[in-house]
Amino acid sequence: MGIRLKIPTNHVRSESLKIREKLIKGEESNVVAKAGLIAHGRGEAFDYLLGEITIPPALFAARAAAASLLLASHPVISVNGNSAALVPDGLVALSREIPADLEVNLFYRSRKREDAVKAALKSAGARAILGVGRDANAVIPELFSERRKVDPQGIYSADVVLVPLEDGDRTQALKKLGKFVITIDLNPLSRTAQTADITIVDNLIRAAPNILASVKEMKTLDKTDLKLICDRYDNKKNLSETMLYIRERLRQLSRDN
Ligand code: ATP
Protein backbone atom coordinates (compact mmCIF):
# COMPACT_ATOMS: atom_id res chain seq x y z
CA MET A 1 0.00 0.00 0.00
CA GLY A 2 1.52 3.35 -1.06
CA ILE A 3 1.45 6.64 0.80
CA ARG A 4 -2.02 8.26 0.57
CA LEU A 5 -2.19 11.78 -0.72
CA LYS A 6 -4.32 14.22 1.25
CA ILE A 7 -6.00 16.46 -1.34
CA PRO A 8 -6.98 19.96 -0.14
CA THR A 9 -10.57 20.67 -1.28
CA ASN A 10 -9.59 24.11 -2.60
CA HIS A 11 -6.79 22.69 -4.74
CA VAL A 12 -7.26 23.88 -8.31
CA ARG A 13 -7.03 20.31 -9.59
CA SER A 14 -8.75 18.62 -6.65
CA GLU A 15 -11.35 16.79 -8.80
CA SER A 16 -8.74 15.40 -11.13
CA LEU A 17 -6.52 14.37 -8.20
CA LYS A 18 -9.45 12.58 -6.54
CA ILE A 19 -10.04 10.65 -9.75
CA ARG A 20 -6.37 9.66 -9.87
CA GLU A 21 -6.61 8.46 -6.27
CA LYS A 22 -9.61 6.28 -7.19
CA LEU A 23 -7.58 4.66 -9.96
CA ILE A 24 -4.53 4.15 -7.75
CA LYS A 25 -6.75 2.46 -5.14
CA GLY A 26 -8.27 0.41 -7.95
CA GLU A 27 -4.82 -0.69 -9.07
CA GLU A 28 -3.93 -1.74 -5.54
CA SER A 29 -7.07 -3.89 -5.34
CA ASN A 30 -6.48 -5.51 -8.78
CA VAL A 31 -9.45 -3.76 -10.40
CA VAL A 32 -7.27 -1.50 -12.58
CA ALA A 33 -4.36 -2.78 -14.68
CA LYS A 34 -1.07 -0.85 -14.59
CA ALA A 35 -1.64 0.01 -18.25
CA GLY A 36 -5.03 1.41 -17.19
CA LEU A 37 -3.21 4.13 -15.24
CA ILE A 38 -1.32 5.11 -18.38
CA ALA A 39 -4.50 5.05 -20.46
CA HIS A 40 -6.04 7.43 -17.95
CA GLY A 41 -3.16 9.86 -18.47
CA ARG A 42 -3.82 9.85 -22.20
CA GLY A 43 -7.48 10.58 -21.47
CA GLU A 44 -6.63 13.45 -19.11
CA ALA A 45 -4.58 15.16 -21.80
CA PHE A 46 -7.56 15.19 -24.15
CA ASP A 47 -9.86 16.29 -21.33
CA TYR A 48 -7.64 19.37 -20.91
CA LEU A 49 -8.27 20.24 -24.55
CA LEU A 50 -12.04 20.02 -23.99
CA GLY A 51 -11.81 22.26 -20.92
CA GLU A 52 -12.91 19.32 -18.72
CA ILE A 53 -16.56 19.85 -19.55
CA THR A 54 -19.19 17.99 -21.58
CA ILE A 55 -19.22 19.74 -24.93
CA PRO A 56 -22.41 19.89 -27.08
CA PRO A 57 -21.40 17.09 -29.52
CA ALA A 58 -20.79 14.78 -26.52
CA LEU A 59 -24.25 15.49 -25.16
CA PHE A 60 -25.73 14.86 -28.60
CA ALA A 61 -23.87 11.52 -28.81
CA ALA A 62 -24.97 10.57 -25.29
CA ARG A 63 -28.60 11.10 -26.33
CA ALA A 64 -28.17 8.97 -29.46
CA ALA A 65 -26.48 6.31 -27.29
CA ALA A 66 -29.43 6.30 -24.88
CA ALA A 67 -31.91 5.94 -27.74
CA SER A 68 -29.91 3.05 -29.29
CA LEU A 69 -29.64 1.25 -25.96
CA LEU A 70 -33.40 1.59 -25.42
CA LEU A 71 -34.11 0.27 -28.92
CA ALA A 72 -31.75 -2.71 -28.61
CA SER A 73 -33.12 -6.22 -28.19
CA HIS A 74 -30.04 -7.35 -26.23
CA PRO A 75 -27.93 -4.46 -24.98
CA VAL A 76 -24.75 -5.19 -23.00
CA ILE A 77 -22.52 -2.85 -21.00
CA SER A 78 -18.91 -4.01 -21.14
CA VAL A 79 -17.00 -3.17 -17.95
CA ASN A 80 -13.22 -2.91 -17.77
CA GLY A 81 -10.98 -2.06 -14.84
CA ASN A 82 -10.95 1.73 -15.25
CA SER A 83 -14.72 1.94 -15.60
CA ALA A 84 -15.27 -0.30 -12.57
CA ALA A 85 -12.96 1.94 -10.53
CA LEU A 86 -14.37 5.25 -11.78
CA VAL A 87 -18.14 4.82 -12.17
CA PRO A 88 -19.34 1.47 -10.74
CA ASP A 89 -22.57 3.02 -9.38
CA GLY A 90 -23.29 4.83 -12.64
CA LEU A 91 -22.86 1.71 -14.76
CA VAL A 92 -24.98 -0.43 -12.46
CA ALA A 93 -27.72 2.23 -12.39
CA LEU A 94 -27.59 2.44 -16.19
CA SER A 95 -27.83 -1.35 -16.57
CA ARG A 96 -30.97 -1.34 -14.37
CA GLU A 97 -32.61 1.58 -16.11
CA ILE A 98 -32.23 0.35 -19.72
CA PRO A 99 -32.24 -2.67 -18.73
CA ALA A 100 -28.93 -4.10 -20.04
CA ASP A 101 -26.57 -6.91 -19.01
CA LEU A 102 -23.24 -6.10 -17.36
CA GLU A 103 -20.22 -8.05 -18.59
CA VAL A 104 -16.68 -8.01 -17.22
CA ASN A 105 -14.43 -7.57 -20.26
CA LEU A 106 -10.73 -7.10 -19.61
CA PHE A 107 -7.82 -6.43 -21.92
CA TYR A 108 -5.42 -7.87 -19.31
CA ARG A 109 -7.60 -10.76 -18.18
CA SER A 110 -6.79 -12.83 -15.10
CA ARG A 111 -9.14 -14.58 -12.69
CA LYS A 112 -7.95 -12.28 -9.89
CA ARG A 113 -8.88 -9.16 -11.86
CA GLU A 114 -12.20 -10.61 -13.09
CA ASP A 115 -13.18 -11.28 -9.48
CA ALA A 116 -12.01 -7.83 -8.36
CA VAL A 117 -14.10 -6.09 -11.05
CA LYS A 118 -17.07 -8.32 -10.22
CA ALA A 119 -16.72 -7.41 -6.53
CA ALA A 120 -16.62 -3.68 -7.38
CA LEU A 121 -19.85 -4.05 -9.38
CA LYS A 122 -21.45 -6.14 -6.63
CA SER A 123 -20.73 -3.50 -4.01
CA ALA A 124 -22.36 -0.97 -6.34
CA GLY A 125 -25.51 -3.12 -6.23
CA ALA A 126 -25.18 -5.29 -9.37
CA ARG A 127 -26.91 -8.66 -9.28
CA ALA A 128 -26.05 -10.72 -12.37
CA ILE A 129 -22.56 -10.14 -13.78
CA LEU A 130 -21.50 -11.90 -16.97
CA GLY A 131 -18.06 -12.73 -18.35
CA VAL A 132 -16.38 -14.10 -15.23
CA GLY A 133 -14.38 -17.35 -15.16
CA ARG A 134 -15.73 -20.19 -17.30
CA ASP A 135 -18.70 -18.07 -18.36
CA ALA A 136 -16.42 -16.20 -20.77
CA ASN A 137 -16.15 -19.20 -23.10
CA ALA A 138 -17.03 -17.69 -26.47
CA VAL A 139 -14.35 -16.08 -28.62
CA ILE A 140 -14.20 -12.99 -30.76
CA PRO A 141 -12.51 -14.08 -33.99
CA GLU A 142 -9.30 -12.34 -35.11
CA LEU A 143 -8.20 -11.48 -31.59
CA PHE A 144 -5.56 -13.36 -29.68
CA SER A 145 -5.15 -14.89 -26.22
CA GLU A 146 -7.22 -13.64 -23.29
CA ARG A 147 -8.47 -10.59 -25.18
CA ARG A 148 -10.78 -12.72 -27.32
CA LYS A 149 -12.88 -14.18 -24.50
CA VAL A 150 -16.50 -13.07 -24.10
CA ASP A 151 -19.66 -14.47 -22.56
CA PRO A 152 -22.02 -16.27 -25.00
CA GLN A 153 -24.95 -14.94 -22.92
CA GLY A 154 -23.55 -11.40 -23.10
CA ILE A 155 -21.40 -9.56 -25.65
CA TYR A 156 -21.31 -12.54 -28.01
CA SER A 157 -25.09 -12.53 -28.51
CA ALA A 158 -25.67 -8.79 -27.99
CA ASP A 159 -26.89 -6.49 -30.75
CA VAL A 160 -25.78 -3.23 -29.07
CA VAL A 161 -22.64 -3.02 -26.90
CA LEU A 162 -21.52 -0.07 -24.80
CA VAL A 163 -17.73 -0.32 -24.47
CA PRO A 164 -16.25 2.55 -22.50
CA LEU A 165 -12.48 2.96 -23.00
CA GLU A 166 -12.03 0.09 -25.43
CA ASP A 167 -8.95 -0.61 -27.53
CA GLY A 168 -9.04 -0.28 -31.30
CA ASP A 169 -8.51 -3.95 -32.22
CA ARG A 170 -11.41 -5.14 -30.12
CA THR A 171 -13.71 -2.40 -31.36
CA GLN A 172 -12.93 -3.36 -34.95
CA ALA A 173 -13.49 -7.05 -34.13
CA LEU A 174 -16.85 -6.27 -32.50
CA LYS A 175 -17.88 -4.31 -35.60
CA LYS A 176 -16.90 -7.26 -37.81
CA LEU A 177 -19.12 -9.47 -35.66
CA GLY A 178 -22.00 -7.17 -36.61
CA LYS A 179 -22.40 -5.38 -33.27
CA PHE A 180 -23.60 -1.80 -32.98
CA VAL A 181 -20.80 -0.29 -30.89
CA ILE A 182 -21.14 2.71 -28.57
CA THR A 183 -17.97 3.99 -26.95
CA ILE A 184 -16.90 6.67 -24.50
CA ASP A 185 -13.41 7.91 -25.34
CA LEU A 186 -11.79 11.27 -24.64
CA ASN A 187 -9.54 10.86 -27.67
CA PRO A 188 -11.53 11.66 -30.84
CA LEU A 189 -8.61 10.36 -32.92
CA SER A 190 -8.31 6.87 -31.40
CA ARG A 191 -9.12 3.90 -33.61
CA THR A 192 -11.97 3.08 -31.26
CA ALA A 193 -13.42 6.59 -31.57
CA GLN A 194 -13.12 6.41 -35.35
CA THR A 195 -14.58 2.88 -35.69
CA ALA A 196 -17.53 2.94 -33.28
CA ASP A 197 -21.09 3.69 -34.40
CA ILE A 198 -21.51 6.25 -31.62
CA THR A 199 -18.50 7.91 -29.97
CA ILE A 200 -19.08 10.02 -26.88
CA VAL A 201 -15.97 12.19 -26.60
CA ASP A 202 -16.21 12.93 -22.91
CA ASN A 203 -14.84 11.79 -19.59
CA LEU A 204 -16.56 8.60 -18.48
CA ILE A 205 -17.18 10.33 -15.14
CA ARG A 206 -19.42 12.86 -16.91
CA ALA A 207 -20.71 10.66 -19.75
CA ALA A 208 -22.17 7.85 -17.61
CA PRO A 209 -24.60 10.16 -15.72
CA ASN A 210 -25.47 11.93 -18.99
CA ILE A 211 -26.48 8.66 -20.68
CA LEU A 212 -28.44 7.66 -17.58
CA ALA A 213 -30.32 10.98 -17.53
CA SER A 214 -31.16 10.61 -21.25
CA VAL A 215 -32.34 7.02 -20.77
CA LYS A 216 -34.63 8.15 -17.94
CA GLU A 217 -35.96 11.01 -20.05
CA MET A 218 -36.50 8.92 -23.21
CA LYS A 219 -37.89 5.80 -21.61
CA THR A 220 -41.48 6.79 -22.34
CA LEU A 221 -40.85 7.66 -26.01
CA ASP A 222 -42.18 5.25 -28.59
CA LYS A 223 -39.93 3.32 -30.95
CA THR A 224 -40.54 5.66 -33.90
CA ASP A 225 -39.31 8.67 -31.91
CA LEU A 226 -36.28 6.77 -30.61
CA LYS A 227 -35.47 5.66 -34.14
CA LEU A 228 -35.68 9.25 -35.35
CA ILE A 229 -33.09 10.30 -32.74
CA CYS A 230 -30.78 7.49 -33.91
CA ASP A 231 -31.29 8.25 -37.61
CA ARG A 232 -30.43 11.92 -37.10
CA TYR A 233 -27.09 10.95 -35.58
CA ASP A 234 -23.98 10.81 -37.78
CA ASN A 235 -20.79 9.77 -35.96
CA LYS A 236 -18.34 11.12 -38.55
CA LYS A 237 -20.06 14.49 -38.50
CA ASN A 238 -20.17 14.53 -34.70
CA LEU A 239 -16.44 13.72 -34.49
CA SER A 240 -15.71 16.55 -36.94
CA GLU A 241 -17.70 18.93 -34.76
CA THR A 242 -15.74 17.77 -31.73
CA MET A 243 -12.43 18.51 -33.47
CA LEU A 244 -13.70 21.88 -34.65
CA TYR A 245 -14.74 22.67 -31.08
CA ILE A 246 -11.20 21.89 -29.84
CA ARG A 247 -9.68 23.94 -32.66
CA GLU A 248 -11.89 26.93 -31.86
CA ARG A 249 -11.16 26.65 -28.15
CA LEU A 250 -7.41 26.59 -28.78
CA ARG A 251 -7.75 29.53 -31.18
CA GLN A 252 -9.52 31.59 -28.51
CA LEU A 253 -7.04 30.58 -25.82
CA SER A 254 -4.11 31.49 -28.04
CA ARG A 255 -5.66 34.93 -28.65
CA ASP A 256 -6.11 35.54 -24.91
CA ASN A 257 -2.43 34.85 -24.29
P1 ATP B 1 -7.02 2.86 -29.94
O1 ATP B 1 -6.45 1.47 -29.78
O2 ATP B 1 -8.52 2.87 -29.94
O3 ATP B 1 -6.45 3.66 -31.08
P2 ATP B 1 -5.64 3.62 -27.50
O4 ATP B 1 -4.43 2.88 -27.88
O5 ATP B 1 -5.48 5.01 -26.94
O6 ATP B 1 -6.67 3.77 -28.68
P3 ATP B 1 -6.30 2.39 -25.06
O7 ATP B 1 -5.08 3.00 -24.47
O8 ATP B 1 -6.57 0.95 -24.91
O9 ATP B 1 -6.49 2.73 -26.54
O10 ATP B 1 -7.60 3.11 -24.50
C1 ATP B 1 -7.62 4.13 -23.66
C2 ATP B 1 -8.50 5.21 -24.26
O11 ATP B 1 -9.39 5.61 -23.24
C3 ATP B 1 -7.68 6.40 -24.66
O12 ATP B 1 -8.07 6.82 -25.94
C4 ATP B 1 -8.04 7.49 -23.63
O13 ATP B 1 -8.14 8.74 -24.25
C5 ATP B 1 -9.40 7.03 -23.15
N1 ATP B 1 -9.68 7.37 -21.74
C6 ATP B 1 -8.89 7.19 -20.67
N2 ATP B 1 -9.50 7.59 -19.54
C7 ATP B 1 -10.75 8.00 -19.90
C8 ATP B 1 -11.88 8.49 -19.20
N3 ATP B 1 -11.87 8.65 -17.89
N4 ATP B 1 -12.99 8.79 -19.91
C9 ATP B 1 -13.03 8.63 -21.25
N5 ATP B 1 -11.99 8.17 -21.98
C10 ATP B 1 -10.86 7.86 -21.32
XYZ file of C-alpha atoms and ligand atoms in Angstrom:
288
model
C 0.000 0.000 0.000
C 1.521 3.348 -1.064
C 1.453 6.638 0.801
C -2.022 8.256 0.570
C -2.186 11.780 -0.725
C -4.321 14.225 1.248
C -5.999 16.459 -1.340
C -6.975 19.963 -0.137
C -10.572 20.671 -1.276
C -9.590 24.109 -2.604
C -6.786 22.693 -4.742
C -7.256 23.882 -8.312
C -7.034 20.305 -9.589
C -8.748 18.619 -6.653
C -11.353 16.793 -8.800
C -8.738 15.396 -11.132
C -6.519 14.367 -8.202
C -9.446 12.581 -6.543
C -10.043 10.647 -9.751
C -6.374 9.659 -9.871
C -6.607 8.455 -6.269
C -9.606 6.282 -7.194
C -7.584 4.661 -9.961
C -4.534 4.150 -7.747
C -6.746 2.456 -5.142
C -8.269 0.412 -7.955
C -4.817 -0.691 -9.069
C -3.930 -1.735 -5.538
C -7.070 -3.889 -5.335
C -6.484 -5.512 -8.784
C -9.453 -3.758 -10.399
C -7.266 -1.502 -12.575
C -4.357 -2.778 -14.679
C -1.070 -0.849 -14.586
C -1.639 0.015 -18.249
C -5.026 1.412 -17.195
C -3.207 4.132 -15.243
C -1.318 5.111 -18.376
C -4.495 5.051 -20.465
C -6.039 7.433 -17.946
C -3.156 9.857 -18.468
C -3.823 9.853 -22.196
C -7.476 10.576 -21.475
C -6.635 13.454 -19.110
C -4.581 15.160 -21.803
C -7.562 15.192 -24.151
C -9.864 16.295 -21.333
C -7.644 19.368 -20.913
C -8.274 20.238 -24.550
C -12.040 20.018 -23.995
C -11.806 22.264 -20.921
C -12.905 19.321 -18.717
C -16.563 19.848 -19.553
C -19.188 17.994 -21.583
C -19.218 19.742 -24.928
C -22.414 19.894 -27.080
C -21.404 17.094 -29.519
C -20.786 14.785 -26.518
C -24.250 15.494 -25.164
C -25.732 14.857 -28.604
C -23.866 11.524 -28.814
C -24.970 10.566 -25.291
C -28.595 11.100 -26.330
C -28.168 8.966 -29.460
C -26.484 6.310 -27.288
C -29.426 6.302 -24.878
C -31.912 5.941 -27.744
C -29.907 3.049 -29.286
C -29.637 1.249 -25.959
C -33.395 1.594 -25.416
C -34.112 0.274 -28.923
C -31.753 -2.713 -28.611
C -33.116 -6.218 -28.189
C -30.041 -7.355 -26.234
C -27.925 -4.458 -24.976
C -24.753 -5.193 -23.001
C -22.518 -2.855 -21.004
C -18.914 -4.006 -21.135
C -16.998 -3.175 -17.946
C -13.217 -2.915 -17.772
C -10.982 -2.063 -14.838
C -10.946 1.730 -15.249
C -14.725 1.939 -15.604
C -15.273 -0.300 -12.572
C -12.960 1.942 -10.528
C -14.372 5.249 -11.778
C -18.140 4.818 -12.168
C -19.342 1.470 -10.740
C -22.569 3.021 -9.384
C -23.287 4.834 -12.638
C -22.863 1.710 -14.764
C -24.983 -0.433 -12.458
C -27.722 2.233 -12.393
C -27.587 2.435 -16.194
C -27.828 -1.350 -16.574
C -30.970 -1.339 -14.366
C -32.615 1.579 -16.113
C -32.231 0.345 -19.724
C -32.241 -2.665 -18.727
C -28.931 -4.100 -20.036
C -26.570 -6.910 -19.014
C -23.238 -6.101 -17.363
C -20.216 -8.050 -18.592
C -16.684 -8.007 -17.223
C -14.432 -7.567 -20.256
C -10.730 -7.102 -19.615
C -7.816 -6.430 -21.921
C -5.418 -7.867 -19.311
C -7.597 -10.760 -18.183
C -6.794 -12.830 -15.100
C -9.144 -14.583 -12.691
C -7.953 -12.279 -9.894
C -8.879 -9.159 -11.863
C -12.197 -10.610 -13.094
C -13.178 -11.277 -9.478
C -12.008 -7.831 -8.357
C -14.096 -6.088 -11.053
C -17.068 -8.322 -10.224
C -16.717 -7.409 -6.534
C -16.616 -3.684 -7.375
C -19.848 -4.045 -9.378
C -21.452 -6.142 -6.628
C -20.733 -3.500 -4.014
C -22.361 -0.973 -6.342
C -25.509 -3.120 -6.234
C -25.177 -5.286 -9.368
C -26.906 -8.656 -9.278
C -26.050 -10.724 -12.367
C -22.556 -10.136 -13.782
C -21.502 -11.903 -16.970
C -18.065 -12.731 -18.351
C -16.384 -14.103 -15.232
C -14.377 -17.351 -15.160
C -15.727 -20.186 -17.303
C -18.703 -18.068 -18.359
C -16.420 -16.202 -20.766
C -16.154 -19.196 -23.096
C -17.031 -17.691 -26.466
C -14.351 -16.085 -28.621
C -14.201 -12.985 -30.765
C -12.506 -14.085 -33.992
C -9.296 -12.339 -35.115
C -8.196 -11.477 -31.591
C -5.563 -13.363 -29.677
C -5.148 -14.886 -26.224
C -7.221 -13.643 -23.288
C -8.466 -10.589 -25.179
C -10.784 -12.720 -27.319
C -12.882 -14.181 -24.495
C -16.496 -13.072 -24.101
C -19.661 -14.472 -22.563
C -22.016 -16.271 -25.002
C -24.951 -14.939 -22.924
C -23.551 -11.399 -23.104
C -21.402 -9.556 -25.648
C -21.311 -12.540 -28.014
C -25.088 -12.532 -28.510
C -25.669 -8.787 -27.989
C -26.893 -6.487 -30.748
C -25.781 -3.225 -29.070
C -22.643 -3.019 -26.898
C -21.520 -0.067 -24.803
C -17.731 -0.323 -24.473
C -16.253 2.551 -22.503
C -12.480 2.960 -22.997
C -12.026 0.085 -25.431
C -8.950 -0.611 -27.534
C -9.040 -0.277 -31.299
C -8.514 -3.954 -32.216
C -11.408 -5.139 -30.124
C -13.715 -2.404 -31.356
C -12.926 -3.362 -34.948
C -13.491 -7.052 -34.126
C -16.855 -6.266 -32.504
C -17.875 -4.310 -35.604
C -16.898 -7.263 -37.811
C -19.124 -9.470 -35.656
C -22.001 -7.167 -36.609
C -22.398 -5.377 -33.273
C -23.597 -1.797 -32.977
C -20.799 -0.287 -30.890
C -21.143 2.709 -28.573
C -17.975 3.989 -26.948
C -16.897 6.675 -24.502
C -13.413 7.911 -25.343
C -11.788 11.269 -24.638
C -9.544 10.863 -27.669
C -11.530 11.658 -30.837
C -8.611 10.363 -32.924
C -8.306 6.871 -31.396
C -9.117 3.903 -33.613
C -11.974 3.076 -31.259
C -13.418 6.588 -31.569
C -13.120 6.408 -35.353
C -14.578 2.877 -35.689
C -17.528 2.943 -33.283
C -21.089 3.690 -34.401
C -21.506 6.251 -31.622
C -18.504 7.908 -29.968
C -19.079 10.020 -26.883
C -15.967 12.186 -26.602
C -16.215 12.935 -22.909
C -14.843 11.789 -19.592
C -16.556 8.603 -18.481
C -17.176 10.327 -15.141
C -19.421 12.862 -16.913
C -20.714 10.665 -19.746
C -22.173 7.853 -17.610
C -24.597 10.156 -15.716
C -25.475 11.928 -18.987
C -26.477 8.664 -20.680
C -28.441 7.657 -17.584
C -30.316 10.984 -17.535
C -31.159 10.611 -21.246
C -32.344 7.017 -20.768
C -34.634 8.153 -17.944
C -35.959 11.013 -20.054
C -36.496 8.923 -23.213
C -37.895 5.803 -21.606
C -41.479 6.794 -22.342
C -40.846 7.664 -26.007
C -42.185 5.252 -28.589
C -39.927 3.317 -30.953
C -40.536 5.660 -33.897
C -39.306 8.669 -31.913
C -36.280 6.765 -30.613
C -35.471 5.663 -34.141
C -35.677 9.245 -35.348
C -33.091 10.303 -32.744
C -30.783 7.487 -33.914
C -31.292 8.253 -37.613
C -30.434 11.924 -37.097
C -27.090 10.949 -35.578
C -23.982 10.813 -37.785
C -20.795 9.769 -35.964
C -18.339 11.119 -38.550
C -20.062 14.493 -38.495
C -20.171 14.531 -34.705
C -16.440 13.719 -34.491
C -15.710 16.547 -36.937
C -17.704 18.934 -34.759
C -15.737 17.774 -31.729
C -12.432 18.509 -33.466
C -13.700 21.882 -34.645
C -14.735 22.667 -31.082
C -11.204 21.888 -29.841
C -9.676 23.945 -32.656
C -11.892 26.926 -31.864
C -11.163 26.654 -28.149
C -7.415 26.589 -28.784
C -7.750 29.532 -31.176
C -9.525 31.593 -28.511
C -7.043 30.584 -25.818
C -4.111 31.491 -28.036
C -5.661 34.928 -28.653
C -6.112 35.543 -24.910
C -2.431 34.848 -24.285
P -7.024 2.859 -29.943
O -6.447 1.471 -29.777
O -8.525 2.871 -29.943
O -6.452 3.665 -31.083
P -5.645 3.624 -27.499
O -4.428 2.882 -27.880
O -5.484 5.009 -26.936
O -6.670 3.766 -28.675
P -6.299 2.395 -25.062
O -5.076 2.996 -24.469
O -6.566 0.951 -24.909
O -6.486 2.730 -26.545
O -7.602 3.110 -24.501
C -7.621 4.132 -23.657
C -8.502 5.212 -24.255
O -9.393 5.614 -23.236
C -7.685 6.396 -24.656
O -8.066 6.819 -25.944
C -8.038 7.488 -23.626
O -8.139 8.737 -24.253
C -9.401 7.025 -23.148
N -9.679 7.371 -21.742
C -8.891 7.193 -20.666
N -9.503 7.592 -19.540
C -10.748 8.002 -19.903
C -11.881 8.493 -19.200
N -11.874 8.652 -17.886
N -12.986 8.794 -19.906
C -13.030 8.629 -21.252
N -11.990 8.172 -21.979
C -10.858 7.858 -21.316
